[in-house]
Amino acid sequence: MKPIMEVAGLIGVEEEELELYGRYKAKLSSSLWERVKSRPNGKLVLVTAMNPTPAGEGKTLTTIGLAQALNMIGHRTVAALREPSLGPCFGMKGGATGSGRAQIIPAEDINLHFTGDLHAITSAHNLLAAMIDNHIYQGNTMRLDPQRIVWKRAMDMNDRSLRSIVTGLGDGNGAVREGGFLITTASEVMAVLCLSENIRDLKERLGRIIIGYNQEGEAVTASQLEAVEAMTILLKDAIKPNLVQTLEGTPVIVHGGPFANIAHGCSSVIGTRLALKLGNIVVTEAGFGADLGAEKFLDIKCRQAGLDPAAAVLVVTVKALKYNGGASKDKLHEPNMRALVDGLANMKRHVENLKKFGVPAVVAVNHFADDLPEEVELVLAECQALHVPAAVSKVWAEGGAGGCELAEALIRLLAEESSSYHPLYELETDIRSKIETIVKEIYRGAEVSFTPAALRSLGDIERLGYGSLPVCMAKTQYSFSDQPRLLGAPEGFTVQVREISLSAGAGFVVVQTGSIMTMPGLPKSPAAEHMRIDEDGRISGMF
Amino acid sequence: MKPIMEVAGLIGVEEEELELYGRYKAKLSSSLWERVKSRPNGKLVLVTAMNPTPAGEGKTLTTIGLAQALNMIGHRTVAALREPSLGPCFGMKGGATGSGRAQIIPAEDINLHFTGDLHAITSAHNLLAAMIDNHIYQGNTMRLDPQRIVWKRAMDMNDRSLRSIVTGLGDGNGAVREGGFLITTASEVMAVLCLSENIRDLKERLGRIIIGYNQEGEAVTASQLEAVEAMTILLKDAIKPNLVQTLEGTPVIVHGGPFANIAHGCSSVIGTRLALKLGNIVVTEAGFGADLGAEKFLDIKCRQAGLDPAAAVLVVTVKALKYNGGASKDKLHEPNMRALVDGLANMKRHVENLKKFGVPAVVAVNHFADDLPEEVELVLAECQALHVPAAVSKVWAEGGAGGCELAEALIRLLAEESSSYHPLYELETDIRSKIETIVKEIYRGAEVSFTPAALRSLGDIERLGYGSLPVCMAKTQYSFSDQPRLLGAPEGFTVQVREISLSAGAGFVVVQTGSIMTMPGLPKSPAAEHMRIDEDGRISGMF
């Protein structure tokens, strides 16, 4: 591992612009931004994916490996990634820092407390919660309705027992009311931090957060509770992007990690913007497949932040194609050309969709050791037929060297095809039209149905004046539809919108199809039980 | 502010033994301990206090100022302090980092997230809680009794609504049961961290934590839940002491901050031991007045860790003496010689008590601007009559220069009187005798009464084999008795023991007199409402 100062030096960051957290992690100070902000931007490349198998497609892996490869072939490249959440590490084995020879390091630290950003977000979130209940307890001059407080509490832990709780029991402990905990990544404070441009913007967004309603039915905000300054104080370091490195010493900005369903699932705007000033190419990713991740990256993050993506990389795997072609989950390692051919429809649709945003795309076939040459050839041939460039990526096994073919394909694409990026829909149409546009254009559903509750919320949100916000779709990642088993490239389905809610601070309307779990649970045999640490602090069993 | 590397250099710490957290905070690596562990120890000085007014007596202030003064007069001195808790900062204005010209800095950072130790403790605590409920949910093979889980959850926030809650409501969210949150400083994980010698000891102590009882009534430990390794992984950095500096550049080790009532209220053993290898004198403090803080420092921390305190500084103020002599809280700034004379009985008893541990004492009169010369003279004259050295301390107004007289008195004491430190009671007597010894010898009560619940717990604890642990008294800090208004030097009272509980990991039995609040609430106008942060991240209104 190189000292982080050396990694920073590769992209022209000076020693006094780093705030070290040990030898291998650092925060990038705001003076760095001031120094570089008038530079031209590098090219922004989004790594997204087809609809995955339940095991995932290697999007983070490909992002890291591609950045390594681009540096290897001479392009100054910075990766911009999300921060892992601590809670899930103790559930299922494996972190969120890539794997094989395409990892960011120190992986254990990044997966554990890192530089404390998630803890700071948890604290800011829970300070607001404490101030809400304290306001009620101390006389409730704002006449908050205890039964209509929508602000929950947050913890970075997989703890299903905290999903639904009753608080304030006992004598002198305040109003008894129903509440619950979200995992920290699902906090609106996280989404706000990730979309903010600077401290001023952070404050304004925190101030707009709706915490509940008063007895008159009016929305009450964090600003009215006078919580915003103290919350911002808690976030003053968390808002600074973190710098780490890949196994090959490529600089990586890791910052923010909002839930990819009830939020937009992209790393921070501040981190992305800074990366664009430091690298000629910035490789970033968005949560879930392109129907969710890329759509939200392009319709929410890029629009709000004025970012101009130059290209997208669509990660596919032979396994996921077979899965989408009907092969069963436990037989994906077996040859099945028929399923593979059928599954290509899923890839094809994602390629078409990316073009609807005006963003040129290249397909990355993330290679597994048991992929057959004829399977890989078939995928590449289909890409050729679709007139989309493609390359096999072997970054898990070979690191940057295994990603050079992909890197070169991307460089050719960037040289030959310029992006004409535009969001899919205009903000100034009504919420219902925006949802219908996404469902019909991206998901290719026939229609959208709304529950009465969703329609009621929709009306409330437009009456409150938030009708021109973008929509943040929450849907299963396994299908274009809202039905996890409807694989491939389904058509003619109806998407059922169950609930619509407002994230006024983040600046989007969450459209919920199916039920969303905002607090995970631990499995029967949690990974925590199998981890080990020796007397010198060396960890094993985390990955 | 000096770069922390420079401060470290003052005590011979090398660059590679520091893990930097920004420019002004660092963790001290375990390699430092390995290098210095065979050195002789410096002299350990405890700063404690008389029974305070509700505003406190300036114990932390005096500790910091005395360390500054000792360095000023040529003695290489390190202070060893507790870490502040985040939650209370947002309740009442003012931090736990001293004040005036005797402060540790960067005060805001130290009072906020610092190096993340409290967050790590919160995470480790809550991981264990999640694993308990998950065990029950996943089939409960250990037959845990959901109604007898004693392990609560933790949060570093003042949030009274979380004191008593019901968890696991809703479908599929586990067993419905009563629970609650402690503030993180009250977590047994905090006490364990503070008393551990190293990672191996930390693991053993965490493993002994009793989380509840099974259907057969047997105690179940964290070790049986296989939570210990993962908890230790979460604590791997938190166990390393933190180095900061005072306003005058004196090195200060700030590490651990256990509640001073349900725990022992002293900074970490690891930090104290390291300080003793780095400084010729180490100044440390213990929570509350000497009847609680010094007793627990001497009977629990020093005994467990094999520390040999050389002297104690008893902080008194004219105001607290008048308060203990019957002056009312809002009239302490007015001259009242009668009350002052009466209040001296409180000081006298604390001086006598310290001698019972074989520890030489010096009285520090922490000076306030409105103290009258004749008031101060009276206190000094009484000390002379008691044959205890004394000095006026003006460190708030003057920093180290205002503490030189005290520092010189302490140096004389260290030269002239050697400590014959010994704990007050033997471990091998029964719990009841230990409690009675403390009540009669230190508090000077006539007798101890036990509620039936306390007697039942006492029996259970001895049957479980923990009868030879030291006792950790939880009592009001305002009186020698368990009645907050019984000021001065009361006698003949009965101390009522309401409940006795076992902290098997920390290694003590908590003896509760009166009711203990382990989760504070916010006041009517929380300090959080009055804090400000500007666009460049500069904070105001925290102190």
mmCIF file of C-alpha atoms in Angstrom, chain B residues 219-427:
data_model
loop_
_atom_site.group_PDB
_atom_site.id
_atom_site.type_symbol
_atom_site.label_atom_id
_atom_site.label_comp_id
_atom_site.label_asym_id
_atom_site.label_seq_id
_atom_site.Cartn_x
_atom_site.Cartn_y
_atom_site.Cartn_z
ATOM 1 C CA ALA B 219 -26.759 -16.378 32.704
ATOM 2 C CA VAL B 220 -25.884 -16.162 28.995
ATOM 3 C CA THR B 221 -22.759 -14.291 27.886
ATOM 4 C CA ALA B 222 -21.629 -12.392 24.780
ATOM 5 C CA SER B 223 -19.105 -15.164 24.287
ATOM 6 C CA GLN B 224 -21.865 -17.773 23.986
ATOM 7 C CA LEU B 225 -23.463 -15.617 21.282
ATOM 8 C CA GLU B 226 -20.164 -15.640 19.337
ATOM 9 C CA ALA B 227 -20.235 -11.847 19.226
ATOM 10 C CA VAL B 228 -16.873 -11.157 20.812
ATOM 11 C CA GLU B 229 -14.536 -11.263 17.819
ATOM 12 C CA ALA B 230 -16.744 -8.987 15.715
ATOM 13 C CA MET B 231 -17.188 -6.569 18.630
ATOM 14 C CA THR B 232 -13.419 -6.482 19.066
ATOM 15 C CA ILE B 233 -12.963 -5.834 15.345
ATOM 16 C CA LEU B 234 -15.214 -2.801 15.753
ATOM 17 C CA LEU B 235 -13.065 -1.648 18.679
ATOM 18 C CA LYS B 236 -9.629 -2.263 17.147
ATOM 19 C CA ASP B 237 -8.864 1.439 16.719
ATOM 20 C CA ALA B 238 -10.914 2.677 19.668
ATOM 21 C CA ILE B 239 -8.605 0.778 21.991
ATOM 22 C CA LYS B 240 -5.659 2.963 20.930
ATOM 23 C CA PRO B 241 -5.213 6.099 23.082
ATOM 24 C CA ASN B 242 -5.628 9.545 21.515
ATOM 25 C CA LEU B 243 -3.085 12.334 21.768
ATOM 26 C CA VAL B 244 -4.037 16.015 21.737
ATOM 27 C CA GLN B 245 -2.603 19.136 23.371
ATOM 28 C CA THR B 246 -3.578 21.880 25.792
ATOM 29 C CA LEU B 247 -3.724 25.549 24.803
ATOM 30 C CA GLU B 248 -0.097 25.723 25.946
ATOM 31 C CA GLY B 249 1.018 22.695 23.970
ATOM 32 C CA THR B 250 1.120 20.213 26.861
ATOM 33 C CA PRO B 251 0.575 16.628 25.633
ATOM 34 C CA VAL B 252 -2.721 15.110 26.763
ATOM 35 C CA ILE B 253 -3.878 11.542 26.327
ATOM 36 C CA VAL B 254 -7.660 11.550 26.029
ATOM 37 C CA HIS B 255 -9.106 8.083 26.049
ATOM 38 C CA GLY B 256 -12.322 6.463 27.210
ATOM 39 C CA GLY B 257 -15.111 8.105 29.132
ATOM 40 C CA PRO B 258 -17.203 5.758 31.228
ATOM 41 C CA PHE B 259 -20.193 7.029 33.197
ATOM 42 C CA ALA B 260 -19.105 7.991 36.679
ATOM 43 C CA ASN B 261 -22.087 6.331 38.367
ATOM 44 C CA ILE B 262 -22.895 2.956 36.857
ATOM 45 C CA ALA B 263 -19.240 2.652 35.887
ATOM 46 C CA HIS B 264 -15.962 3.728 37.438
ATOM 47 C CA GLY B 265 -15.652 7.108 35.661
ATOM 48 C CA CYS B 266 -11.922 7.082 34.874
ATOM 49 C CA SER B 267 -10.012 7.386 31.608
ATOM 50 C CA SER B 268 -8.562 4.200 30.139
ATOM 51 C CA VAL B 269 -5.996 1.963 31.761
ATOM 52 C CA ILE B 270 -4.170 1.672 28.444
ATOM 53 C CA GLY B 271 -3.944 5.452 28.179
ATOM 54 C CA THR B 272 -2.835 5.907 31.788
ATOM 55 C CA ARG B 273 -0.148 3.238 31.524
ATOM 56 C CA LEU B 274 1.203 4.715 28.332
ATOM 57 C CA ALA B 275 1.213 8.205 29.856
ATOM 58 C CA LEU B 276 3.230 6.850 32.791
ATOM 59 C CA LYS B 277 5.928 5.725 30.343
ATOM 60 C CA LEU B 278 5.999 9.063 28.524
ATOM 61 C CA GLY B 279 5.813 11.599 31.341
ATOM 62 C CA ASN B 280 7.679 11.960 34.620
ATOM 63 C CA ILE B 281 4.350 13.035 36.075
ATOM 64 C CA VAL B 282 0.883 12.002 34.891
ATOM 65 C CA VAL B 283 -2.095 14.047 36.004
ATOM 66 C CA THR B 284 -5.451 12.321 35.708
ATOM 67 C CA GLU B 285 -8.953 12.735 37.103
ATOM 68 C CA ALA B 286 -11.948 10.689 38.191
ATOM 69 C CA GLY B 287 -15.629 11.580 37.899
ATOM 70 C CA PHE B 288 -17.578 13.303 40.709
ATOM 71 C CA GLY B 289 -16.223 14.159 44.194
ATOM 72 C CA ALA B 290 -13.616 12.133 46.061
ATOM 73 C CA ASP B 291 -16.262 10.041 47.881
ATOM 74 C CA LEU B 292 -17.217 8.550 44.500
ATOM 75 C CA GLY B 293 -14.469 9.329 41.995
ATOM 76 C CA ALA B 294 -11.378 8.847 44.117
ATOM 77 C CA GLU B 295 -12.835 5.803 45.863
ATOM 78 C CA LYS B 296 -13.549 4.077 42.537
ATOM 79 C CA PHE B 297 -10.238 5.195 41.034
ATOM 80 C CA LEU B 298 -8.401 3.720 44.001
ATOM 81 C CA ASP B 299 -10.521 0.652 44.701
ATOM 82 C CA ILE B 300 -11.317 -0.349 41.101
ATOM 83 C CA LYS B 301 -9.006 1.145 38.473
ATOM 84 C CA CYS B 302 -5.716 1.255 40.389
ATOM 85 C CA ARG B 303 -6.283 -2.155 41.961
ATOM 86 C CA GLN B 304 -7.263 -3.874 38.683
ATOM 87 C CA ALA B 305 -4.486 -2.236 36.693
ATOM 88 C CA GLY B 306 -1.775 -2.401 39.346
ATOM 89 C CA LEU B 307 -1.310 1.363 39.331
ATOM 90 C CA ASP B 308 0.409 3.091 42.229
ATOM 91 C CA PRO B 309 -0.878 6.647 42.717
ATOM 92 C CA ALA B 310 1.699 8.983 44.237
ATOM 93 C CA ALA B 311 -0.578 11.804 45.330
ATOM 94 C CA ALA B 312 -4.033 13.303 45.040
ATOM 95 C CA VAL B 313 -5.112 16.890 44.412
ATOM 96 C CA LEU B 314 -8.388 17.805 46.089
ATOM 97 C CA VAL B 315 -10.085 20.640 44.222
ATOM 98 C CA VAL B 316 -12.210 22.935 46.364
ATOM 99 C CA THR B 317 -13.842 26.261 45.642
ATOM 100 C CA VAL B 318 -15.049 28.961 47.946
ATOM 101 C CA LYS B 319 -18.454 28.632 46.307
ATOM 102 C CA ALA B 320 -18.718 24.888 46.900
ATOM 103 C CA LEU B 321 -17.573 25.275 50.489
ATOM 104 C CA LYS B 322 -20.276 27.899 51.087
ATOM 105 C CA TYR B 323 -22.816 25.634 49.354
ATOM 106 C CA ASN B 324 -21.819 22.773 51.637
ATOM 107 C CA GLY B 325 -22.065 25.161 54.577
ATOM 108 C CA GLY B 326 -25.693 25.917 53.812
ATOM 109 C CA ALA B 327 -25.612 28.915 51.448
ATOM 110 C CA SER B 328 -28.241 28.686 48.763
ATOM 111 C CA LYS B 329 -27.292 27.921 45.179
ATOM 112 C CA ASP B 330 -28.169 31.368 43.829
ATOM 113 C CA LYS B 331 -26.267 33.267 46.556
ATOM 114 C CA LEU B 332 -22.867 31.643 46.281
ATOM 115 C CA HIS B 333 -21.257 34.803 44.889
ATOM 116 C CA GLU B 334 -22.201 36.743 48.027
ATOM 117 C CA PRO B 335 -19.839 36.909 51.029
ATOM 118 C CA ASN B 336 -20.919 34.432 53.711
ATOM 119 C CA MET B 337 -18.115 33.596 56.139
ATOM 120 C CA ARG B 338 -20.388 31.572 58.367
ATOM 121 C CA ALA B 339 -21.356 29.216 55.550
ATOM 122 C CA LEU B 340 -17.740 29.025 54.443
ATOM 123 C CA VAL B 341 -16.581 27.991 57.898
ATOM 124 C CA ASP B 342 -19.299 25.365 58.137
ATOM 125 C CA GLY B 343 -18.535 24.042 54.674
ATOM 126 C CA LEU B 344 -14.895 23.384 55.513
ATOM 127 C CA ALA B 345 -16.065 20.216 57.258
ATOM 128 C CA ASN B 346 -16.708 18.760 53.821
ATOM 129 C CA MET B 347 -13.147 19.460 52.695
ATOM 130 C CA LYS B 348 -11.735 18.111 55.919
ATOM 131 C CA ARG B 349 -13.487 14.800 55.548
ATOM 132 C CA HIS B 350 -12.294 14.314 51.967
ATOM 133 C CA VAL B 351 -8.728 15.007 53.109
ATOM 134 C CA GLU B 352 -9.069 12.421 55.858
ATOM 135 C CA ASN B 353 -10.568 9.925 53.435
ATOM 136 C CA LEU B 354 -7.719 10.196 50.974
ATOM 137 C CA LYS B 355 -5.316 9.380 53.787
ATOM 138 C CA LYS B 356 -7.236 6.158 54.426
ATOM 139 C CA PHE B 357 -5.957 4.952 51.053
ATOM 140 C CA GLY B 358 -2.411 5.934 51.996
ATOM 141 C CA VAL B 359 -2.332 8.651 49.352
ATOM 142 C CA PRO B 360 -0.794 12.056 50.227
ATOM 143 C CA ALA B 361 -3.019 14.977 49.274
ATOM 144 C CA VAL B 362 -2.734 18.635 48.387
ATOM 145 C CA VAL B 363 -5.706 20.994 48.275
ATOM 146 C CA ALA B 364 -6.191 23.186 45.203
ATOM 147 C CA VAL B 365 -8.378 26.217 45.761
ATOM 148 C CA ASN B 366 -9.781 26.809 42.271
ATOM 149 C CA HIS B 367 -10.074 30.560 42.229
ATOM 150 C CA PHE B 368 -13.031 32.572 40.913
ATOM 151 C CA ALA B 369 -12.783 36.294 40.141
ATOM 152 C CA ASP B 370 -15.364 37.192 42.810
ATOM 153 C CA ASP B 371 -13.744 35.203 45.631
ATOM 154 C CA LEU B 372 -12.785 37.578 48.468
ATOM 155 C CA PRO B 373 -9.190 37.508 49.771
ATOM 156 C CA GLU B 374 -10.390 36.766 53.297
ATOM 157 C CA GLU B 375 -12.429 33.809 52.063
ATOM 158 C CA VAL B 376 -9.423 32.310 50.315
ATOM 159 C CA GLU B 377 -7.237 32.983 53.355
ATOM 160 C CA LEU B 378 -9.672 31.158 55.572
ATOM 161 C CA VAL B 379 -9.530 28.055 53.395
ATOM 162 C CA LEU B 380 -5.745 28.096 53.328
ATOM 163 C CA ALA B 381 -5.602 28.568 57.092
ATOM 164 C CA GLU B 382 -7.878 25.567 57.617
ATOM 165 C CA CYS B 383 -5.594 23.469 55.408
ATOM 166 C CA GLN B 384 -2.651 24.510 57.505
ATOM 167 C CA ALA B 385 -4.522 23.507 60.635
ATOM 168 C CA LEU B 386 -5.211 20.132 59.009
ATOM 169 C CA HIS B 387 -1.529 19.773 58.073
ATOM 170 C CA VAL B 388 -2.419 19.403 54.419
ATOM 171 C CA PRO B 389 -0.540 21.478 51.847
ATOM 172 C CA ALA B 390 -2.682 23.852 49.816
ATOM 173 C CA ALA B 391 -2.365 26.380 47.017
ATOM 174 C CA VAL B 392 -4.584 28.758 45.115
ATOM 175 C CA SER B 393 -5.046 27.843 41.454
ATOM 176 C CA LYS B 394 -5.863 30.511 38.873
ATOM 177 C CA VAL B 395 -5.543 28.376 35.774
ATOM 178 C CA TRP B 396 -8.873 29.500 34.281
ATOM 179 C CA ALA B 397 -7.664 33.099 34.078
ATOM 180 C CA GLU B 398 -3.942 32.574 33.706
ATOM 181 C CA GLY B 399 -3.340 29.101 32.285
ATOM 182 C CA GLY B 400 -0.224 27.281 33.468
ATOM 183 C CA ALA B 401 1.189 30.426 35.049
ATOM 184 C CA GLY B 402 -1.826 30.496 37.378
ATOM 185 C CA GLY B 403 -1.120 26.922 38.439
ATOM 186 C CA CYS B 404 2.558 27.200 39.318
ATOM 187 C CA GLU B 405 1.952 27.642 43.018
ATOM 188 C CA LEU B 406 -0.127 24.466 43.028
ATOM 189 C CA ALA B 407 2.434 22.667 40.886
ATOM 190 C CA GLU B 408 5.199 23.596 43.291
ATOM 191 C CA ALA B 409 3.158 22.469 46.284
ATOM 192 C CA LEU B 410 2.567 19.161 44.526
ATOM 193 C CA ILE B 411 6.249 18.710 43.695
ATOM 194 C CA ARG B 412 7.158 19.370 47.325
ATOM 195 C CA LEU B 413 4.588 16.845 48.444
ATOM 196 C CA LEU B 414 5.904 14.222 46.010
ATOM 197 C CA ALA B 415 9.424 14.799 47.293
ATOM 198 C CA GLU B 416 8.563 14.793 50.964
ATOM 199 C CA GLU B 417 5.822 12.263 51.368
ATOM 200 C CA SER B 418 5.795 8.892 49.719
ATOM 201 C CA SER B 419 2.538 7.158 48.993
ATOM 202 C CA SER B 420 1.602 3.952 50.734
ATOM 203 C CA TYR B 421 -1.385 3.383 48.497
ATOM 204 C CA HIS B 422 -3.664 0.485 49.296
ATOM 205 C CA PRO B 423 -7.315 -0.124 48.455
ATOM 206 C CA LEU B 424 -9.881 0.482 51.166
ATOM 207 C CA TYR B 425 -11.212 -3.079 51.331
ATOM 208 C CA GLU B 426 -10.094 -6.572 50.494
ATOM 209 C CA LEU B 427 -11.747 -8.305 47.562
#
